[in-house]
Structures are given as structure tokens and as C-alpha cells.
Short mmCIF file of C-alpha atoms in Angstrom, two decimals:
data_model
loop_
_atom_site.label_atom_id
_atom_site.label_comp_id
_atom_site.label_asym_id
_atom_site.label_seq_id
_atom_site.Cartn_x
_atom_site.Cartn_y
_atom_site.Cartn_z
CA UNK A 1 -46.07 23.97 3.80
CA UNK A 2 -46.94 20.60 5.29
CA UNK A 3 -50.20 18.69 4.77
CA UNK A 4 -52.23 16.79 6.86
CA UNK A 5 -55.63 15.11 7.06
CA UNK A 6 -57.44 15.11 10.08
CA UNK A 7 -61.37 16.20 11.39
CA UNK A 8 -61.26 19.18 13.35
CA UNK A 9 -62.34 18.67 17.09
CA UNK A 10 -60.16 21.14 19.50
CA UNK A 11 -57.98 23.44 19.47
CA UNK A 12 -56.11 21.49 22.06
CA UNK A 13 -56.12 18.31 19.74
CA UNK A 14 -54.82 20.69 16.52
CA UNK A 15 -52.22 21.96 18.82
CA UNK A 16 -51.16 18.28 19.95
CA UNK A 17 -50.82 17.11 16.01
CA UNK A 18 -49.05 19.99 15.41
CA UNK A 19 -45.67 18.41 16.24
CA UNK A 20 -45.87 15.71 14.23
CA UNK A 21 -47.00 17.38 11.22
CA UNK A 22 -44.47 19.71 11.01
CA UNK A 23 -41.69 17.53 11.99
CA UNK A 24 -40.71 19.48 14.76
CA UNK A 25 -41.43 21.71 18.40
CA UNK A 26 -42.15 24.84 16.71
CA UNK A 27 -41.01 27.88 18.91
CA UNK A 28 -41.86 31.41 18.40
CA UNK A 29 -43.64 30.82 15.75
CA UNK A 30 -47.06 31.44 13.77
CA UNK A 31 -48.49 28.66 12.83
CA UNK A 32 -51.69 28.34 10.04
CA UNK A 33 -53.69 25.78 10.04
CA UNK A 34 -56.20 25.62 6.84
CA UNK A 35 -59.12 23.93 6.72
CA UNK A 36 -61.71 22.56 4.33
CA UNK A 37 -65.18 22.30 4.17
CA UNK A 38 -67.82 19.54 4.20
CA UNK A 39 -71.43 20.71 3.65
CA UNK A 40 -72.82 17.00 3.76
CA UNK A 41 -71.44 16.38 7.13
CA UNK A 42 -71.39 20.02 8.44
CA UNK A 43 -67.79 19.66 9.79
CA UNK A 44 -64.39 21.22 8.39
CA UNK A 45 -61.21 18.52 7.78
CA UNK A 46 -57.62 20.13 8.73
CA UNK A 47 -55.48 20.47 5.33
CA UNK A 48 -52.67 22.31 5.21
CA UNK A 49 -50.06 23.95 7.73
CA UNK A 50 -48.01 27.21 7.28
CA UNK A 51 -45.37 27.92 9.91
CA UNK A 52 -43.70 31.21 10.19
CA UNK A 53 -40.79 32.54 12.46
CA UNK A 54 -43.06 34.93 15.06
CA UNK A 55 -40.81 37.92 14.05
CA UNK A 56 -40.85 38.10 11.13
CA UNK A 57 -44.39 36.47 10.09
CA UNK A 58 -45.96 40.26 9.28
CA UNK A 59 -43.35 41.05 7.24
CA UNK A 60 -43.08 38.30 5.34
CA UNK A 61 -46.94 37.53 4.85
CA UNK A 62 -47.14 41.15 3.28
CA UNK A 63 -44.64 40.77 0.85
CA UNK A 64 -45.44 37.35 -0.25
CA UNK A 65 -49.62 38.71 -0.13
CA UNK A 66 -49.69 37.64 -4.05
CA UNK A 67 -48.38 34.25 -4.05
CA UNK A 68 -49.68 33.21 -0.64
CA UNK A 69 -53.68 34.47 -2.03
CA UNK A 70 -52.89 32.64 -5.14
CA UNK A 71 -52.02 29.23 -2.75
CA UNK A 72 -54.95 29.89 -1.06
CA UNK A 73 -57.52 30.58 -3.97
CA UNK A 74 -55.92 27.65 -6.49
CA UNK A 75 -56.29 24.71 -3.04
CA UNK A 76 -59.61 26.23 -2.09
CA UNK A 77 -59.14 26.79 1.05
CA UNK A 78 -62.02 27.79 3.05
CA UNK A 79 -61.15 28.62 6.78
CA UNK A 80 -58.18 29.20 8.52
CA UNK A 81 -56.63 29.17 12.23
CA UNK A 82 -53.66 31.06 13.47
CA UNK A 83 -51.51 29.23 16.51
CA UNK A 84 -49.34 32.04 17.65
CA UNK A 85 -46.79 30.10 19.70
CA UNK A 86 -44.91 32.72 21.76
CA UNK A 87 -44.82 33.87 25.56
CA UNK A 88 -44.74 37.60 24.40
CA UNK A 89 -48.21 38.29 24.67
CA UNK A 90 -47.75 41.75 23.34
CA UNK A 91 -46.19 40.51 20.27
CA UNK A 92 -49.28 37.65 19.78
CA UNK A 93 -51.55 40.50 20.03
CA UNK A 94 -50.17 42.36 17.73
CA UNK A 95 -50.14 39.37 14.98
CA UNK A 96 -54.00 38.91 16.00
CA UNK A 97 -54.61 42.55 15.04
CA UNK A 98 -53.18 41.90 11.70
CA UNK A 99 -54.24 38.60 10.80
CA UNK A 100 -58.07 40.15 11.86
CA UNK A 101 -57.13 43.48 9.70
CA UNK A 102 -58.11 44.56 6.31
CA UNK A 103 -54.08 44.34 5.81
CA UNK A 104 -54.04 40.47 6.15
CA UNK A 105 -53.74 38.50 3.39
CA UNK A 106 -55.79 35.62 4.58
CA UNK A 107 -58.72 35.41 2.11
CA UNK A 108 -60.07 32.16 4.14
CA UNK A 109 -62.68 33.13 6.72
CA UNK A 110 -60.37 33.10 9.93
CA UNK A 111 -61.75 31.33 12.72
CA UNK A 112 -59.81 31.68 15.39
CA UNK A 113 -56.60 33.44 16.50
CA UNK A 114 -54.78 31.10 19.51
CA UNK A 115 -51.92 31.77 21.57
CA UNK A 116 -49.95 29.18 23.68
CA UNK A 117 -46.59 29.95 25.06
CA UNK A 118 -44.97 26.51 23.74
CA UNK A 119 -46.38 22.70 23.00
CA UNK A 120 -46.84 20.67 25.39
CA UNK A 121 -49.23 18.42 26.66
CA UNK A 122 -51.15 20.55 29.31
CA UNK A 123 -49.92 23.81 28.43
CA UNK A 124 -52.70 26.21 28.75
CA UNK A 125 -53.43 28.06 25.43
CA UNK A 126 -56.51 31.17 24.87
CA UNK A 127 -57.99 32.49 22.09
CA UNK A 128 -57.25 36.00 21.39
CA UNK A 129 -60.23 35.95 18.88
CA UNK A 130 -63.04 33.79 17.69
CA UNK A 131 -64.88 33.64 14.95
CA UNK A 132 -68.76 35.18 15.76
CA UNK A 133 -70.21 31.59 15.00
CA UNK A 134 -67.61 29.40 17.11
CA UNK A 135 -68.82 27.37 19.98
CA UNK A 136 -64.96 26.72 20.85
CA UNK A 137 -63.78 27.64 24.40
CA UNK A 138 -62.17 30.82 25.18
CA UNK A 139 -59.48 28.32 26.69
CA UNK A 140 -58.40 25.08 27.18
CA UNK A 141 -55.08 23.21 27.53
CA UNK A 142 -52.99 21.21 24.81
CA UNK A 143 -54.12 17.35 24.10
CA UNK A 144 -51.43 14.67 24.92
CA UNK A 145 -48.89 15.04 22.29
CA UNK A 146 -47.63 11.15 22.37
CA UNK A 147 -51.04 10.00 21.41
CA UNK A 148 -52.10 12.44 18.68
CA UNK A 149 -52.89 10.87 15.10
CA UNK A 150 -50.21 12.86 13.86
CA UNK A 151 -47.35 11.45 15.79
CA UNK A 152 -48.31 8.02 15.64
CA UNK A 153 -48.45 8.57 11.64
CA UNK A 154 -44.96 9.93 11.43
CA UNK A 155 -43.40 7.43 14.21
CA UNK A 156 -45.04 4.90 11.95
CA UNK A 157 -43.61 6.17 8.61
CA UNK A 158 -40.25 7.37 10.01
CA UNK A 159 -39.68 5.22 13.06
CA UNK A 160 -38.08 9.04 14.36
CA UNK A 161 -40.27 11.31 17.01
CA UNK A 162 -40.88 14.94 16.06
CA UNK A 163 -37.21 17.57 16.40
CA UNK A 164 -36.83 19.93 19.63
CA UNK A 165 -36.91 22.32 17.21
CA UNK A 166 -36.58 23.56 13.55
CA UNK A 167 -33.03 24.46 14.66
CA UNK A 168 -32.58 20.99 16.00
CA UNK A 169 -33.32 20.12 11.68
CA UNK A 170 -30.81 22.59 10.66
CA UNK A 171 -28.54 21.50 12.51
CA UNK A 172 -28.71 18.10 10.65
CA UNK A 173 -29.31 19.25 7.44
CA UNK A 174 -25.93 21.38 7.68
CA UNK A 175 -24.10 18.30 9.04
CA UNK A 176 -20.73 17.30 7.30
CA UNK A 177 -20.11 14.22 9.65
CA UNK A 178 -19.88 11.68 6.98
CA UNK A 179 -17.62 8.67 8.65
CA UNK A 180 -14.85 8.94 5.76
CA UNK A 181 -11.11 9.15 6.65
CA UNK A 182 -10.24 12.27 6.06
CA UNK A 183 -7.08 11.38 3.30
CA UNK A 184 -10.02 9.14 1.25
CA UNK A 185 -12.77 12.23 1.50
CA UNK A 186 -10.53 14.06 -0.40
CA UNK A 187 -9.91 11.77 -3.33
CA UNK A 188 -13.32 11.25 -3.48
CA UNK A 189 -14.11 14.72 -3.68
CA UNK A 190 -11.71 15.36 -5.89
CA UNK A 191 -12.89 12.34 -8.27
CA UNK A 192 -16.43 14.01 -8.55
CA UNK A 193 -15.04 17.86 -9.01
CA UNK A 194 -13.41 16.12 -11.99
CA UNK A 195 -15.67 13.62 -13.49
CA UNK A 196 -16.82 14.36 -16.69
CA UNK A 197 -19.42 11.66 -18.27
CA UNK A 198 -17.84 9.11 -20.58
CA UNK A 199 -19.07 8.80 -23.78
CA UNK A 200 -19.68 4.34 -23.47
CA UNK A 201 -23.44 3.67 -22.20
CA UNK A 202 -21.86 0.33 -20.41
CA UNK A 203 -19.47 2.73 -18.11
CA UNK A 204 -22.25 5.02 -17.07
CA UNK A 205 -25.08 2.15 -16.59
CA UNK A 206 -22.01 0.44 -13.96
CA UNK A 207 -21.98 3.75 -12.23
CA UNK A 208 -25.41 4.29 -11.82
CA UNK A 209 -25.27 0.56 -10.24
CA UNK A 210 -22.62 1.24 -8.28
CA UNK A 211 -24.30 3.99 -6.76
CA UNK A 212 -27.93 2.61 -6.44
CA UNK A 213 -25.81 -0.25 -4.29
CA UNK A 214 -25.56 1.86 -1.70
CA UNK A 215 -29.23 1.70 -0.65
CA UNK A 216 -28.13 -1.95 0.29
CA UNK A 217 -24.85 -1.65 1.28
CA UNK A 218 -23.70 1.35 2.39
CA UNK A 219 -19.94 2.21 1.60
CA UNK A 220 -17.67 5.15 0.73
CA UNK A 221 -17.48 3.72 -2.66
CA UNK A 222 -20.97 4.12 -3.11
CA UNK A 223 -21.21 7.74 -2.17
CA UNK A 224 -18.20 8.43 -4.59
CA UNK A 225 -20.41 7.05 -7.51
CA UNK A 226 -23.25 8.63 -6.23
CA UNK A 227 -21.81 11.49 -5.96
CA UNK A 228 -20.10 11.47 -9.86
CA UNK A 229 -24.00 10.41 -10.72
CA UNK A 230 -25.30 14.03 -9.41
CA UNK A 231 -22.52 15.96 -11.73
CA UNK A 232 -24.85 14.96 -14.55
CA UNK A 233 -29.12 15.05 -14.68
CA UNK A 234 -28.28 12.05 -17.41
CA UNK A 235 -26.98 9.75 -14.08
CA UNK A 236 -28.78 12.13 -11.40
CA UNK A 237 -32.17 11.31 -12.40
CA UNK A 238 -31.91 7.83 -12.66
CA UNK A 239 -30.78 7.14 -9.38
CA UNK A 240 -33.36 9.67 -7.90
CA UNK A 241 -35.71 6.84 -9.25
CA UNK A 242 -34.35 4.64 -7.55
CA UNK A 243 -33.99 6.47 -4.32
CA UNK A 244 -37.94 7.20 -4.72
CA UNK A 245 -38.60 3.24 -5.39
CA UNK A 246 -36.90 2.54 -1.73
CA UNK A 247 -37.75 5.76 -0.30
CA UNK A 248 -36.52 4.70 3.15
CA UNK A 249 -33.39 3.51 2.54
CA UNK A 250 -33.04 5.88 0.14
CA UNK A 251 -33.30 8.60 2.13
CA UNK A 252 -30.67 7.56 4.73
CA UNK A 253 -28.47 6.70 1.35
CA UNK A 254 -29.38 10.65 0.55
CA UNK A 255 -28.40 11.71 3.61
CA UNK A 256 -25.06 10.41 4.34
CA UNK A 257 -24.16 11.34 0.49
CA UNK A 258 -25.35 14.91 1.66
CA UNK A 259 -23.05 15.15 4.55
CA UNK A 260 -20.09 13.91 2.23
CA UNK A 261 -20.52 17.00 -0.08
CA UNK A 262 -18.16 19.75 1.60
CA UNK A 263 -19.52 23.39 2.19
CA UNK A 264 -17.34 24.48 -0.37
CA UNK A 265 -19.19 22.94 -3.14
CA UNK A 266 -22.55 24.72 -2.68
CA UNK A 267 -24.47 23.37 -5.88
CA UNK A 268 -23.41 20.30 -5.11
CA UNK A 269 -24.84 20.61 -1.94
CA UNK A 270 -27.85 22.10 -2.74
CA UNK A 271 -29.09 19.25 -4.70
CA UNK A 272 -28.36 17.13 -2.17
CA UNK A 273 -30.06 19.09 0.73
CA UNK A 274 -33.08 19.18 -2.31
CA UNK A 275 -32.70 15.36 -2.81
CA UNK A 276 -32.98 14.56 1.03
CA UNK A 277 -36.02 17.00 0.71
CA UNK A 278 -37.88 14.85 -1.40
CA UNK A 279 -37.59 11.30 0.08
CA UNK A 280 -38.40 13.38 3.69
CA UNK A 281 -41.39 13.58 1.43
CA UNK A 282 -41.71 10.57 0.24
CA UNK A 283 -41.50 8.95 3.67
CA UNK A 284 -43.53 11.18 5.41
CA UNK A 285 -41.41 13.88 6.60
CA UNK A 286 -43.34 17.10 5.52
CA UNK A 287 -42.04 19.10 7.96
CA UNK A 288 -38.07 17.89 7.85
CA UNK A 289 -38.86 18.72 3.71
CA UNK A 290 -40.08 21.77 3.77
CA UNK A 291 -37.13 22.79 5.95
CA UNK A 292 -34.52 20.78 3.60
CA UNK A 293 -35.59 22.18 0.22
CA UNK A 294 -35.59 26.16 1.15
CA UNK A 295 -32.47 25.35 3.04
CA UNK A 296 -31.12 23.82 -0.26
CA UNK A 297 -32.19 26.87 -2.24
CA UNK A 298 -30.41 29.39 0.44
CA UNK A 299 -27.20 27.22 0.39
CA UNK A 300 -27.21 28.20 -3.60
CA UNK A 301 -30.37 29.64 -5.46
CA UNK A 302 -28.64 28.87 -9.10
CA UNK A 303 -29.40 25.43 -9.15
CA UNK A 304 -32.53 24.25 -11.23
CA UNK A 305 -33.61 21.14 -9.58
CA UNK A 306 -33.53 22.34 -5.36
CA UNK A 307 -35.65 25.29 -6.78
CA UNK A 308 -38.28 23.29 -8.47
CA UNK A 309 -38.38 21.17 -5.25
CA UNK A 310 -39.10 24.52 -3.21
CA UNK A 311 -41.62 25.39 -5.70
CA UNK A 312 -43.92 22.48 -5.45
CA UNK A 313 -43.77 22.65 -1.65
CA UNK A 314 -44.55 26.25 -1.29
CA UNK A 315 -47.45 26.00 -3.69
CA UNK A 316 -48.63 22.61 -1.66
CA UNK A 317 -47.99 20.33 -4.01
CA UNK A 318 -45.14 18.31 -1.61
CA UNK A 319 -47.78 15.48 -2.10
CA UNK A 320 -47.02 15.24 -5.92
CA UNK A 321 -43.50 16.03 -5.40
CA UNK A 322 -41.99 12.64 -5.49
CA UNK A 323 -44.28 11.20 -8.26
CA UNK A 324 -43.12 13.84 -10.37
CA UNK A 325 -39.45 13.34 -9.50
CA UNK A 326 -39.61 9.55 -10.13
CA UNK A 327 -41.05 10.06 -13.61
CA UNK A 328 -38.96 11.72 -14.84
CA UNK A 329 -36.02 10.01 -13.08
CA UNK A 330 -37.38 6.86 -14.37
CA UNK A 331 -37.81 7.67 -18.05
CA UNK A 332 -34.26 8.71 -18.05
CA UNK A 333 -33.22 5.12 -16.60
CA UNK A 334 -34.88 3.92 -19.86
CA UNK A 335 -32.86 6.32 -21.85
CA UNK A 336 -29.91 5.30 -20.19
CA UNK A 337 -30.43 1.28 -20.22
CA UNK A 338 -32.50 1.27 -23.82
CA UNK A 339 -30.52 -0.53 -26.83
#
């Protein structure tokens, strides 16, 4: 789920923001947009954004009917557009007969059902249905992308444009390119497999420095301690408040500490794919965090911490996400630092 504030004027224009709300060129996809009413001035704002693979979007909205009602009902959600995003148009119609059915688990008054066949400035798009009290167009084409408030927000907050495509995020999230010879990668790997927490306050304060460093200065050393840190919630959440207090440079810290842990340590890299989620969210990057934290929970679904990260996104609470990570990280720096 990604979240996004903006007063509905086109389709064309909610297609054009689409991009950089979600972090990414979404292909094949469905694509609902939520919106929320304002009686005083008679208009609806665009909230939320739910983006489903195409082919499985059916499927996976009738299984999930319970929790996806309950996201609905508990945000308040009032009215909703689907953005089928396909060139199949037999396969958009079909998803406009469901979404439009008694089966459908939207509970928000749909207002209209769009297709486009990908988006780009000028592509044409149509609506497959409309809602009985719309004065929308039956058609139109897609807004210039490169101006939309949405882009301009996340080039602002990121200094990055939108991916080519969600795979174009996996692809980075799975990335072990970490810039290490290959003879110290394994000692340091090694190290954190075997660190086990000393028992003297004074050693584990120095790592937890050690490791925070590398916000500033980048270094292999760094990543090693940061690495030992995330072996233990007692150093972990410390230095996820500190991560969260420079959330930009702590997310490209995050990152290249991700792409240290090897495939072969799953948990390990779980919390790091969950970690990278929530400074993507802390910086702006709803879309690159919703893809990071269910990626973290598929790479191992045993760990506590990606899964509560997954949670609060999927109930649209990414907004809350890293306030609630940095309080608790930072009352355990107190813990860790108190006399």
C-alpha cells in the first residue's frame, strides 16, 4: 500500500502521479486508487494506492476479501478507482466485471474502472465503466508524467526518478554487490555468524558507535559492526534509531549492509531487506517499501521484526511505521547508554 495526498482532477493526472507514488512503471497490473471525501468542498482527495500483479489480482483480492474490507472499513475509505494497466483488453474486461460484481470485495462506492495499456505521457486510456453520477470522459490520454506532483515530491525527497519497473526494485533489493574483497567478506561474515553479545555495557555501546559511523563514513568495518549489531534487538534497535534520525544516509548505510548479508543467511537478510523498507519509508519511498518489506518476509517469514514491518504497510499504516520503529529503537539506546 502506498499513500498519497492529492485533489482529484483527471483520470489522466491520477494516472501521471501514479509513477511516482508507487515508486515505479507499474506493468500489467491493477492498480486502486482510494479516495476520500470532503462534503464542505464537494470534492474527493486521493489517499491510498493498492497495486496488484494483473494475473493474479482476482485471485488474490478474494482470498484476502476479510482483511482487505477490514483496511477499507478501519481508514474510511469512501470511493475507489481501478487503473487496469494491461494491453489484453479481454483480460481488463474481465477484472471490470468483477470489481463491478457482487463478488468484489470493494465496499467503497467504485467510480470508475480505467484501462491504459502502459504509463506514459500521452498514452490513450478509456473507461470500461463509470460511475452513474461521473461527469469524467469516456477517454482521454495520460498527463505529463515529469511534471506530476507526485514525481516532483519523490525526486525531491529521494533525489532518484520512479523504477522501469517493480522488477527493476527486485532486482536491487536482491543485490549482493557489496564492494568487499571477497577473502575480507568472509571474515566478516563469519565474525557476525559467531558473535555472541558480551556481557560489558562499554564493549557493546563501542559497537553500536562503530556501526552508527557508517552513516558518515562508510567502510567495511562499519558494516561488520553493523552487521554483529542486527544479531541482537539489544544493539539492532538502537542503531535503527539512529538510521531513522538520518533517514537518508541511513538508508544508503541500510542498503549496502543489505547487500553484504549473503543469500545463505536468510534471517539475516530479511531484516535487512525489512530495515531498508522502513527508511524507503522514512524518506519517501512508499512504493520501493512496500516492495522491500513483503520481499523481506518471502526471503524468510520466521523473523519477528520484517513481519511487523509488512503488517503496518498492508494495513496503511507505512506513515506511522518509522515513528514507531524509532521509539522503540530509541528507548533501547537509553537502556543501553543509562548508568
Amino acid at each position: 500500500m502506498s499513500t498519497y495526498s492529492q485533489t482529484l482532477t483527471s483520470h489522466g493526472e491520477i494516472l501521471a502521479n501514479i509513477p511516482g507514488i508507487l515508486g515505479f512503471y507499474p506493468q500489467n497490473s491493477l492498480v486502486l486508487a482510494f479516495f476520500e471525501r470532503d462534503d464542505d468542498t464537494r470534492s474527493v482527495s486521493l489517499g491510498p494506492l493498492a497495486r496488484f500483479d494483473l494475473d493474479g489480482a482476482i485471485q488474490q483480492l478474494t482470498e484476502d476479501r476479510d482483511k482487505f474490507t477490514a483496511w477499507t472499513e478501519a481508514l474510511d475509505l469512501d470511493v475507489v478507482a481501478a487503473y487496469v494497466i494491461t494491453d489484453d483488453m479481454v483480460e481488463a474486461d474481465a477484472v471490470a466485471h468483477f470489481l463491478c460484481s457482487e463478488d468484489s470485495p470493494l465496499h467503497s462506492e467504485v467510480l470508475a474502472v480505467i484501462q491504459t495499456s502502459e504509463i506514459t505521457a500521452g498514452t490513450a486510456w478509456c473507461a470500461m465503466y463509470l460511475h452513474s453520477n461521473s461527469r469524467e470522459p469516456q477517454a482521454g490520454r495520460i498527463s505529463d508524467i515529469s511534471t506530476s506532483a507526485a514525481l516532483r515530491q519523490m525526486v525531491n525527497d529521494t533525489g532518484e526518478l520512479p523504477a522501469l519497473s517493480r522488477e527493476e526494485i527486485e532486482t536491487r533489493l536482491n543485490s549482493t554487490e557489496h564492494g568487499i574483497s571477497a577473502a575480507e567478506h568472509k571474515d566478516i561474515i563469519e565474525d557476525a555468524l559467531a558473535y555472541i553479545p558480551p556481557l560489558f555495557r562499554d564493549v557493546l555501546q563501542r559497537e553500536y558507535e562503530q556501526a552508527a559511523a557508517g552513516m558518515t563514513q562508510p567502510s567495511a568495518r562499519a558494516i561488520r559492526s553493523a552487521l554483529k549489531c542486527f544479531t541482537t534487538p539489544r544493539l539492532r534497535d538502537p542503531l535503527l534509531a539512529a538510521l531513522l534520525e538520518e533517514p537518508q544516509a541511513g538508508f544508503k548505510f541500510a542498503e549496502q549492509v543489505m547487500r553484504a548479508v549473503p543469500t545463505s543467511w536468510p534471517g539475516m537478510r530479511a531484516q535487512l531487506t525489512a530495515t531498508v523498507a522502513v527508511l524507503a519509508q522514512a524518506t519517501g519511498q512508499t512504493g520501493l517499501a512496500g516492495v522491500a518489506a513483503h520481499r523481506a518476509t518471502e526471503i524468510s517469514s520466521k523473523e519477528t521484526f520484517p513481519s511487523l514491518v509488512a503488517k503496518l504497510i498492508d494495513i496503511g499504516e507505512g506513515s506511522r511505521l518509522a515513528e514507531v520503529v524509532h521509539e522503540g529503537g530509541a528507548q533501547a539506546r537509553v537502556q543501553l547508554f543509562e548508568d
